Amino acid sequence: MAPQPSPAVPAGRPAAELMTPTALSSLQAGRLSSARSLVNRMLREKWRVERRSLTVEEDGSGEAVYRIHTADRVMDFVAFAFPPSSQERTLRIFDLGWDMMGALLDGPAMAEDIEHTRNEMPRLYHGRATAHTLTWCRANRSLRVFAHVVEALAAGRQPDTVALARVGYLMRNIGLDGNGTFGTRTFLAYGEDHPLAVPYHAQLLSAYMMRELSADLVEALAARRSDTAAALDPRVRRFLGVGNSSALGLVLWVGNHPVLVDRWIMLRERALAHARGLSAAPGTAVRDTLVALLERAALYHSEDVNEYSCFTPAERIVADLRRVHAAIPGRAAAAAAEGRVPTVAELVDGVEAVCDEAAEVVNSVLTELDPEESDRLAAGLTVDETFRRDGSAAVGELRALLAERYAWALAVDRSAPGAVANTWYKSRSAEEPRCGATSELPEGTIDLTVDVPGMVQHLDGVLAAEDPALPVGRLLARRPELRGAVERLQSLAGHAYAVPHANIRDAAFVPARIIRLANAALYGLERTKDYLGRDLRGVIFQGAPTAADLGTDAAGPWFWPAVPRPADSLVLEAPVPAPSNGAAR
């Protein structure tokens, strides 16, 4: 029987509360995040991943082909590994010092597809994917961790899991490109019945396959060194995720995809409102899951060794999660004394002195209490991002819209010191977004800033001088430069969660807060820490089922895994056969 909601489900939180940079950066990965929703679909539909070939040389170069069997079709992941180099190893998306390249193809990869991809992908911006390529991706090794794991396995033992936990991955994503980039298939061309017809599932499936390849590579390289090499213990292999580092481009991504951001947050708020209204009777799946996941979350964060500068320390989150957990028995007893069954909200809301990030971890737990409802909502992420203007609307109506929806933007004091100090632009040398002092930029720099306060204040000033009854179309005929602003603001009128309440030109703006919204809440990264407030690093798919787990009846949550401890007496797998003729297992 499905969990039962209360009769009235409240609406989501007010935008003024939820859309500040600090509040947005507190949002955590949950069941509606793309990584989790992808894995949950893979498990629900019993997808399988078949390694069709893997060749690895002693220097680390090699090729692999994997076949992904979904409910109704196959896709192939083609990967190329390269010897690691200490040179050219940066986080820039255009650099050529990659340790791995891969392509996700819709359907079986023919020999000509593999050859084409092998030749074209290294050319990157000058290359072109085949017509049925969904993504191109690139990754680099974590050199020390990768080498440590190969050395340990070659010696017939498991790697030091405490050391692994400090990093959490063998390879780090450098680029996940799809939706038309480099000639890949556009997302809208997938079709509604495609197994990856949820935004960013194709990119994240590629990241999942990076993870699978990285584990296969360390085992194959260990087998080349020793006939008695061990395979990774399944628990260790499952614990390792994929690293990710994102920078300023995601701030512009959030600004340029307001409808998608709104839908993501709105669906999450609906899932939370539904979960809070669920009956939490003793002994029910809702109550048991709530308690168990709070315990699991506290343990996971207690093992987090990262140091956070912009965000809340793990120790504080753990203490607050334990406070919420400890409050449940007393609150449940109080409801029972009144002869009624408490709702989830009564058990977890309003615990004193809980920080925002811990509260959002609790919210992530809530999205797991009715999995079917959360999965139903997650399937509704596809949106029409086209802006359209209404020329028949009166100027007075448009100005009223600005006053109602963008009061925060109108209140920004753009004359304050540093308020308009920065410009967002693309570096000519790195082909990547940058943010720098406007006064220091060369003439002709193209301004990419999604400056909502500046846009709103300028438009409001123009509208104030016009007849309120004048049709907007008449105004735009005289002032065509306003069309973009009017289209955007009119199109977003019904989207409360579309725009972060932030002035990204301000010298005090911290980009990592908005980057974290995209990386953690939307994509599903964990342990996201900032570097200098401008770069965000984290791990994805940590604890996720491996290819060997897919298609089985494995039960229980996979996220927030505990570190496999040496005291667990990790069982060594059978020795890995040494490869012959360049082939590895």
XYZ file of C-alpha atoms in Angstrom:
585
model
C 0.000 0.000 0.000
C 1.350 3.425 -0.948
C 2.104 5.909 1.842
C -0.943 7.987 2.669
C -0.742 11.803 2.584
C -2.681 14.129 4.809
C -5.807 15.706 3.253
C -4.152 19.072 2.580
C -0.693 19.326 1.033
C 0.826 22.807 1.450
C 2.506 24.723 -1.354
C 6.261 25.114 -1.694
C 8.344 27.612 0.201
C 8.242 31.292 -0.801
C 10.793 32.312 -3.414
C 12.046 35.070 -1.111
C 13.071 32.349 1.348
C 14.353 29.708 -1.047
C 16.029 31.626 -3.894
C 18.799 33.462 -2.047
C 22.317 32.223 -2.898
C 22.843 30.935 0.641
C 19.581 28.986 0.662
C 20.188 27.567 -2.810
C 23.687 26.438 -1.872
C 22.223 24.526 1.074
C 20.094 22.284 -1.159
C 21.400 18.727 -1.222
C 21.300 15.812 -3.630
C 18.035 13.893 -3.368
C 15.868 11.399 -5.180
C 14.938 13.962 -7.854
C 18.580 14.811 -8.612
C 19.606 13.531 -12.029
C 22.252 11.074 -10.838
C 19.921 9.427 -8.352
C 16.909 9.396 -10.658
C 19.031 7.768 -13.378
C 20.337 5.025 -11.089
C 16.874 4.420 -9.685
C 15.529 3.968 -13.210
C 18.373 1.579 -14.035
C 17.483 -0.483 -10.973
C 13.728 -0.305 -11.457
C 13.912 -1.416 -15.087
C 16.757 -3.890 -14.450
C 19.188 -2.411 -16.934
C 22.353 -4.406 -17.593
C 25.871 -3.302 -18.510
C 27.899 -5.802 -20.519
C 31.600 -5.320 -21.113
C 32.078 -6.516 -24.683
C 35.796 -5.826 -24.970
C 38.705 -4.352 -23.043
C 42.315 -4.121 -24.172
C 44.930 -2.540 -21.928
C 48.667 -2.133 -22.508
C 51.290 -1.912 -19.793
C 51.568 1.852 -20.219
C 47.849 2.290 -19.462
C 46.634 2.814 -23.004
C 43.700 0.792 -24.214
C 40.186 0.601 -25.577
C 36.887 -0.701 -24.258
C 33.356 -1.192 -25.498
C 30.431 -1.594 -23.104
C 26.840 -2.388 -24.022
C 24.017 -0.960 -21.937
C 20.815 -2.977 -22.114
C 17.805 -0.860 -21.149
C 14.206 -2.033 -20.989
C 13.718 -1.738 -24.748
C 16.999 -0.908 -26.514
C 20.766 -1.031 -26.341
C 23.367 1.719 -26.218
C 27.123 1.318 -26.489
C 29.784 3.200 -24.569
C 33.115 3.359 -26.403
C 36.160 4.383 -24.353
C 39.822 5.084 -25.056
C 42.459 5.162 -22.302
C 45.836 6.897 -22.537
C 49.063 6.801 -20.530
C 48.862 9.457 -17.819
C 51.011 12.530 -18.175
C 51.974 14.957 -15.446
C 51.942 17.720 -18.043
C 48.880 19.483 -19.421
C 46.811 18.212 -16.482
C 44.431 21.068 -15.755
C 40.689 21.291 -15.236
C 40.198 23.218 -18.470
C 37.666 21.658 -20.783
C 39.684 22.218 -23.954
C 43.065 20.841 -22.827
C 44.376 17.759 -24.583
C 46.048 15.991 -21.655
C 43.227 13.534 -20.956
C 43.653 10.052 -19.535
C 40.366 8.847 -20.987
C 37.874 9.746 -23.713
C 34.482 8.153 -24.208
C 31.377 8.314 -26.358
C 27.839 7.115 -25.672
C 26.141 5.868 -28.834
C 22.448 5.188 -29.319
C 22.479 1.605 -30.560
C 25.325 -0.819 -31.261
C 28.709 0.699 -32.119
C 29.896 -0.557 -35.474
C 33.598 -0.752 -36.361
C 33.297 2.408 -38.442
C 31.660 4.234 -35.488
C 34.545 3.305 -33.227
C 37.132 4.358 -35.803
C 35.340 7.654 -36.459
C 35.139 8.398 -32.742
C 38.785 7.477 -32.202
C 39.834 9.962 -34.879
C 37.406 12.799 -34.221
C 37.171 13.057 -30.450
C 40.785 14.176 -29.843
C 40.091 17.119 -32.173
C 37.329 18.273 -29.793
C 36.076 21.631 -31.119
C 37.293 20.732 -34.596
C 35.848 17.221 -34.455
C 32.353 15.937 -35.156
C 30.451 13.065 -33.589
C 28.419 10.536 -35.557
C 24.708 11.211 -36.005
C 23.722 8.685 -33.334
C 26.250 9.807 -30.720
C 24.557 11.058 -27.556
C 27.604 12.302 -25.636
C 31.337 12.773 -25.712
C 33.180 12.705 -22.395
C 36.683 13.056 -21.002
C 38.313 12.238 -17.673
C 41.661 12.238 -15.876
C 42.968 9.876 -13.249
C 43.459 10.801 -9.644
C 47.128 9.900 -10.045
C 47.982 8.967 -6.463
C 44.787 7.057 -5.736
C 44.829 5.271 -9.086
C 48.461 4.219 -8.623
C 47.833 3.113 -5.036
C 44.916 0.900 -6.051
C 46.852 -0.728 -8.909
C 49.814 -1.379 -6.610
C 47.630 -2.883 -3.882
C 45.702 -5.148 -6.237
C 48.908 -6.299 -7.924
C 50.170 -7.305 -4.477
C 47.028 -9.388 -3.953
C 45.459 -7.112 -1.361
C 42.761 -4.474 -1.168
C 43.628 -0.760 -1.207
C 43.603 1.379 1.918
C 39.955 2.389 2.116
C 40.650 5.223 4.537
C 42.982 6.731 1.938
C 40.382 6.135 -0.775
C 37.751 7.932 1.299
C 39.804 11.137 1.270
C 39.291 11.367 -2.503
C 36.417 9.011 -3.261
C 37.189 8.243 -6.900
C 39.714 6.854 -9.384
C 38.885 9.246 -12.231
C 37.612 12.807 -12.378
C 35.248 14.030 -15.065
C 36.682 16.773 -17.280
C 33.788 17.163 -19.688
C 30.352 15.663 -20.372
C 29.139 17.049 -23.678
C 25.831 16.347 -25.397
C 22.681 18.050 -26.658
C 24.214 19.071 -29.975
C 27.739 19.895 -28.789
C 30.357 18.596 -31.252
C 27.549 17.251 -33.424
C 26.021 15.010 -30.766
C 22.288 14.386 -30.981
C 20.150 17.155 -29.523
C 18.085 16.288 -26.479
C 14.782 17.117 -28.168
C 15.614 14.580 -30.901
C 15.709 11.705 -28.394
C 11.928 11.349 -28.349
C 9.646 10.929 -25.342
C 10.042 7.141 -25.223
C 13.849 7.204 -25.056
C 15.317 5.714 -21.847
C 17.406 8.885 -21.434
C 14.554 11.327 -22.099
C 15.108 13.140 -18.782
C 17.454 16.145 -18.854
C 21.113 15.225 -18.226
C 20.538 11.487 -17.913
C 22.663 10.903 -21.030
C 25.567 12.903 -19.606
C 25.297 11.198 -16.242
C 25.094 7.730 -17.765
C 28.403 8.593 -19.433
C 29.818 9.554 -16.034
C 28.537 6.259 -14.625
C 30.393 4.428 -17.388
C 33.563 6.418 -16.604
C 33.317 4.953 -13.125
C 32.915 1.415 -14.453
C 35.857 1.846 -16.816
C 38.117 3.242 -14.087
C 37.576 0.164 -11.911
C 38.147 -2.167 -14.853
C 41.365 -0.335 -15.720
C 42.950 -0.673 -12.277
C 42.125 -4.378 -12.211
C 43.523 -4.911 -15.723
C 46.730 -3.009 -14.994
C 47.199 -4.931 -11.748
C 46.722 -8.193 -13.650
C 49.464 -7.164 -16.081
C 51.860 -6.783 -13.168
C 51.033 -9.998 -11.336
C 49.461 -13.378 -12.037
C 48.049 -13.311 -8.512
C 46.513 -9.849 -8.646
C 43.280 -9.335 -6.740
C 40.083 -7.802 -8.034
C 38.476 -4.929 -6.170
C 36.279 -6.082 -3.339
C 32.680 -5.374 -4.438
C 32.193 -3.047 -1.465
C 35.279 -1.025 -2.365
C 34.305 -0.886 -6.024
C 30.822 0.264 -5.058
C 32.200 2.909 -2.697
C 34.290 4.582 -5.393
C 32.495 7.214 -7.446
C 33.511 9.686 -10.145
C 35.129 12.995 -9.312
C 33.853 16.264 -10.708
C 35.085 19.826 -10.729
C 32.932 22.683 -11.991
C 33.623 26.369 -12.213
C 32.034 29.617 -13.292
C 30.224 28.281 -16.333
C 27.495 26.807 -14.148
C 26.560 30.265 -12.869
C 25.796 31.274 -16.444
C 24.089 27.911 -17.024
C 21.677 28.639 -14.166
C 21.017 32.105 -15.558
C 20.425 30.810 -19.074
C 18.116 27.914 -18.110
C 15.598 29.557 -15.769
C 12.600 27.440 -16.823
C 14.476 24.191 -16.191
C 15.794 25.447 -12.844
C 12.266 26.459 -11.846
C 10.835 23.066 -12.806
C 13.538 21.207 -10.901
C 13.044 23.181 -7.706
C 9.250 23.220 -8.030
C 9.088 19.425 -8.391
C 11.373 19.046 -5.396
C 9.139 21.332 -3.340
C 6.106 19.282 -4.378
C 7.854 16.082 -3.327
C 8.713 17.617 0.047
C 5.186 18.917 0.623
C 3.818 15.467 -0.186
C 6.310 13.728 2.106
C 5.658 16.065 5.029
C 1.985 15.194 4.896
C 2.541 11.436 5.021
C 1.291 9.476 7.992
C 4.236 8.248 10.088
C 2.649 5.512 12.174
C 4.960 3.288 14.242
C 6.231 0.246 12.374
C 5.350 1.594 8.927
C 7.796 1.871 6.045
C 7.588 5.661 6.250
C 8.656 5.816 9.907
C 11.290 3.101 9.566
C 12.787 4.633 6.414
C 12.861 8.087 7.977
C 14.762 6.896 11.036
C 17.132 4.622 9.114
C 18.066 7.249 6.534
C 18.701 9.904 9.168
C 21.124 7.474 10.806
C 22.735 6.686 7.455
C 23.097 10.379 6.582
C 24.689 11.168 9.939
C 27.224 8.353 9.507
C 28.058 9.432 5.959
C 28.690 13.028 6.978
C 30.640 11.937 10.058
C 33.150 10.257 7.720
C 33.539 13.391 5.587
C 37.122 14.621 5.973
C 36.753 17.653 3.688
C 37.358 21.155 4.996
C 34.689 23.632 3.919
C 35.202 27.374 3.668
C 31.947 28.654 2.118
C 29.745 25.891 3.448
C 28.783 24.321 6.774
C 31.358 21.963 8.354
C 30.386 18.303 8.349
C 30.634 18.164 12.148
C 27.814 20.693 12.505
C 25.624 18.833 10.009
C 26.158 15.560 11.871
C 25.265 17.114 15.223
C 22.085 18.632 13.807
C 21.027 15.413 12.068
C 21.427 13.561 15.342
C 19.344 16.228 17.052
C 16.517 15.700 14.558
C 16.822 11.933 14.950
C 16.725 12.190 18.738
C 13.590 14.344 18.669
C 11.480 11.772 16.832
C 10.641 9.380 19.719
C 9.420 12.190 21.972
C 7.327 13.790 19.266
C 5.847 10.439 18.285
C 5.014 9.698 21.920
C 3.291 13.068 22.296
C 1.089 12.335 19.287
C 0.298 8.857 20.597
C -0.711 10.325 23.961
C -3.255 12.425 22.099
C -4.574 9.334 20.361
C -3.438 10.221 16.872
C -0.810 9.286 14.307
C 1.779 12.009 13.607
C 2.680 13.227 10.147
C 6.268 13.278 8.960
C 6.280 17.057 9.378
C 5.413 16.732 13.054
C 8.379 14.421 13.576
C 11.102 16.440 11.840
C 10.097 20.080 11.385
C 11.066 22.866 13.748
C 13.809 21.119 15.708
C 15.674 23.909 17.450
C 18.982 25.267 16.107
C 19.251 23.048 13.028
C 21.407 24.688 10.343
C 20.139 25.126 6.798
C 22.349 22.431 5.284
C 21.307 19.829 7.852
C 17.672 20.779 7.267
C 18.176 20.182 3.556
C 19.762 16.788 4.220
C 16.579 15.976 6.135
C 14.628 17.145 3.094
C 16.650 14.765 0.933
C 15.606 11.977 3.276
C 11.980 13.015 2.849
C 12.177 12.584 -0.930
C 12.827 8.871 -0.275
C 9.732 8.253 1.850
C 7.397 7.764 -1.117
C 9.753 6.641 -3.903
C 7.000 6.147 -6.465
C 5.769 9.723 -6.063
C 9.277 11.188 -6.259
C 10.073 9.116 -9.351
C 6.819 10.215 -10.977
C 7.749 13.842 -10.364
C 11.325 13.366 -11.600
C 9.997 12.113 -14.932
C 8.436 15.548 -15.506
C 11.656 17.535 -15.863
C 11.448 18.121 -19.607
C 10.426 21.719 -20.328
C 9.971 24.138 -23.211
C 12.629 26.802 -22.684
C 11.435 29.100 -25.479
C 10.785 32.702 -24.419
C 7.702 34.364 -25.911
C 6.501 37.934 -25.554
C 2.940 39.206 -25.298
C 2.770 42.430 -27.258
C -0.871 42.983 -26.326
C -0.097 43.363 -22.616
C -0.205 46.919 -21.312
C 2.906 48.683 -20.079
C 1.218 49.063 -16.689
C 0.715 45.288 -16.467
C 4.365 44.644 -17.227
C 5.492 47.149 -14.631
C 3.190 45.552 -12.050
C 4.807 42.204 -12.870
C 8.237 43.644 -12.149
C 7.056 45.079 -8.839
C 5.525 41.767 -7.786
C 8.082 39.226 -9.009
C 11.277 41.255 -8.966
C 11.023 43.439 -5.881
C 14.361 41.984 -4.778
C 16.009 43.108 -8.053
C 14.503 46.588 -7.848
C 15.870 46.879 -4.313
C 19.491 46.226 -5.352
C 21.541 49.400 -4.879
C 23.617 49.429 -8.035
C 25.321 52.649 -6.935
C 26.864 50.982 -3.882
C 30.632 50.342 -3.930
C 31.386 47.134 -5.838
C 27.760 46.535 -6.862
C 28.551 46.481 -10.588
C 32.267 45.750 -10.368
C 32.411 42.553 -12.425
C 31.715 41.340 -15.938
C 31.207 37.729 -16.999
C 32.873 36.799 -20.279
C 34.510 33.924 -22.159
C 38.289 33.630 -22.130
C 39.814 33.676 -25.610
C 42.663 31.394 -24.575
C 40.709 28.892 -22.470
C 37.287 28.927 -24.168
C 35.769 29.008 -20.679
C 33.617 31.505 -18.752
C 35.449 33.967 -16.556
C 34.450 36.704 -14.131
C 36.665 39.733 -13.710
C 36.789 43.403 -12.890
C 35.102 45.358 -15.663
C 37.756 48.059 -15.427
C 40.497 45.557 -16.318
C 38.898 43.973 -19.397
C 40.064 44.892 -22.893
C 37.825 46.852 -25.198
C 35.500 44.660 -27.216
C 35.029 42.009 -24.519
C 31.619 40.394 -24.993
C 29.552 40.723 -21.818
C 27.815 37.412 -21.006
C 26.479 38.516 -17.610
C 22.902 37.457 -16.867
C 22.349 40.717 -14.996
C 18.781 40.412 -13.732
C 18.856 43.441 -11.373
C 20.326 45.630 -14.108
C 17.818 44.359 -16.666
C 14.833 44.856 -14.371
C 15.850 48.305 -13.165
C 16.562 49.554 -16.672
C 13.266 48.245 -18.027
C 11.334 49.615 -15.055
C 12.829 53.046 -15.667
C 11.742 52.963 -19.310
C 8.233 51.768 -18.434
C 7.812 54.481 -15.799
C 8.042 57.127 -18.513
C 5.381 55.503 -20.713
C 1.583 55.575 -20.721
C 0.479 52.600 -18.571
C -2.196 51.753 -21.159
C 0.286 51.567 -24.048
C 0.547 48.054 -25.520
C 3.987 46.549 -24.962
C 4.212 45.752 -28.671
C 3.994 49.447 -29.526
C 6.811 50.208 -27.112
C 9.004 47.455 -28.553
C 8.449 48.779 -32.067
C 10.179 51.973 -30.891
C 12.646 50.273 -28.549
C 13.600 46.919 -30.130
C 16.627 46.590 -27.833
C 14.175 45.825 -24.999
C 12.718 42.737 -26.674
C 15.043 40.260 -24.987
C 14.317 41.596 -21.512
C 10.560 41.750 -22.096
C 10.445 38.217 -23.523
C 12.404 36.834 -20.606
C 10.457 38.608 -17.877
C 7.032 37.898 -19.372
C 7.885 34.243 -20.030
C 9.041 33.716 -16.448
C 5.993 35.378 -14.887
C 4.606 32.078 -13.625
C 7.937 30.579 -12.574
C 8.626 31.515 -8.964
C 11.865 29.519 -8.683
C 13.438 30.495 -12.008
C 15.897 33.173 -10.916
C 18.339 33.242 -7.994
C 17.921 36.462 -6.047
C 21.495 37.528 -6.675
C 23.474 40.355 -8.238
C 26.231 38.416 -9.964
C 28.047 41.645 -10.926
C 28.680 42.437 -7.274
C 32.263 42.036 -6.103
C 30.929 40.277 -2.995
C 29.006 37.630 -4.975
C 30.252 34.082 -4.230
C 29.920 31.985 -7.414
C 30.349 28.677 -5.570
C 26.911 29.074 -4.014
C 25.116 28.986 -7.361
C 27.522 26.371 -8.753
C 26.570 24.165 -5.819
C 22.872 24.500 -6.639
C 23.522 22.987 -10.070
C 26.069 20.391 -9.014
C 24.544 19.120 -5.779
C 20.794 19.633 -5.885
C 20.208 19.312 -9.618
C 22.896 16.901 -10.823
C 23.391 14.929 -7.604
C 26.996 15.427 -6.462
C 27.942 14.789 -2.847
C 30.647 16.292 -0.634
C 30.828 19.422 -2.739
C 33.481 21.767 -1.426
C 34.560 25.073 -2.889
C 37.982 26.270 -3.900
C 38.439 30.036 -3.498
C 34.679 30.483 -3.768
C 34.843 30.033 -7.561
C 35.347 26.314 -8.155
C 33.383 23.370 -6.776
C 34.703 19.837 -6.375
C 32.733 16.759 -5.419
C 31.963 13.131 -6.138
C 29.090 11.463 -7.941
C 27.732 7.892 -7.894
C 29.537 7.090 -4.650
C 27.863 3.924 -3.372
C 25.889 3.396 -6.575
C 25.376 -0.171 -7.789
C 28.101 -1.351 -10.144
C 27.534 -3.180 -13.408
C 27.669 -6.445 -11.467
C 24.854 -5.237 -9.199
C 22.484 -4.172 -11.970
C 19.706 -6.592 -12.793
C 19.854 -8.172 -9.340
C 17.361 -7.825 -6.525
C 19.685 -5.747 -4.355
C 17.576 -3.926 -1.788
C 18.071 -0.855 0.355
C 19.451 2.625 -0.323
C 22.747 2.881 -2.180
C 23.588 6.540 -1.539
C 25.505 7.875 1.485
C 27.724 4.766 1.752
C 29.870 4.070 4.773
C 33.609 3.698 4.239
C 34.459 -0.016 3.949
C 36.700 -0.578 6.959
C 39.716 -2.903 7.201
C 37.993 -4.381 10.256
C 35.258 -5.598 7.930
C 37.682 -8.342 6.791
C 37.259 -7.487 3.151
C 37.003 -10.660 1.143
C 39.431 -10.827 -1.749
C 37.961 -11.755 -5.090
C 39.492 -14.517 -7.163
C 42.787 -13.543 -8.804
C 42.458 -11.620 -12.035
C 43.803 -13.561 -15.038
C 46.759 -11.854 -16.652
C 45.849 -10.402 -20.043
C 47.281 -11.899 -23.189
C 47.872 -10.253 -26.582
C 47.009 -6.879 -25.122
C 43.632 -8.031 -23.822
C 42.522 -7.748 -20.220
C 39.560 -9.281 -18.462
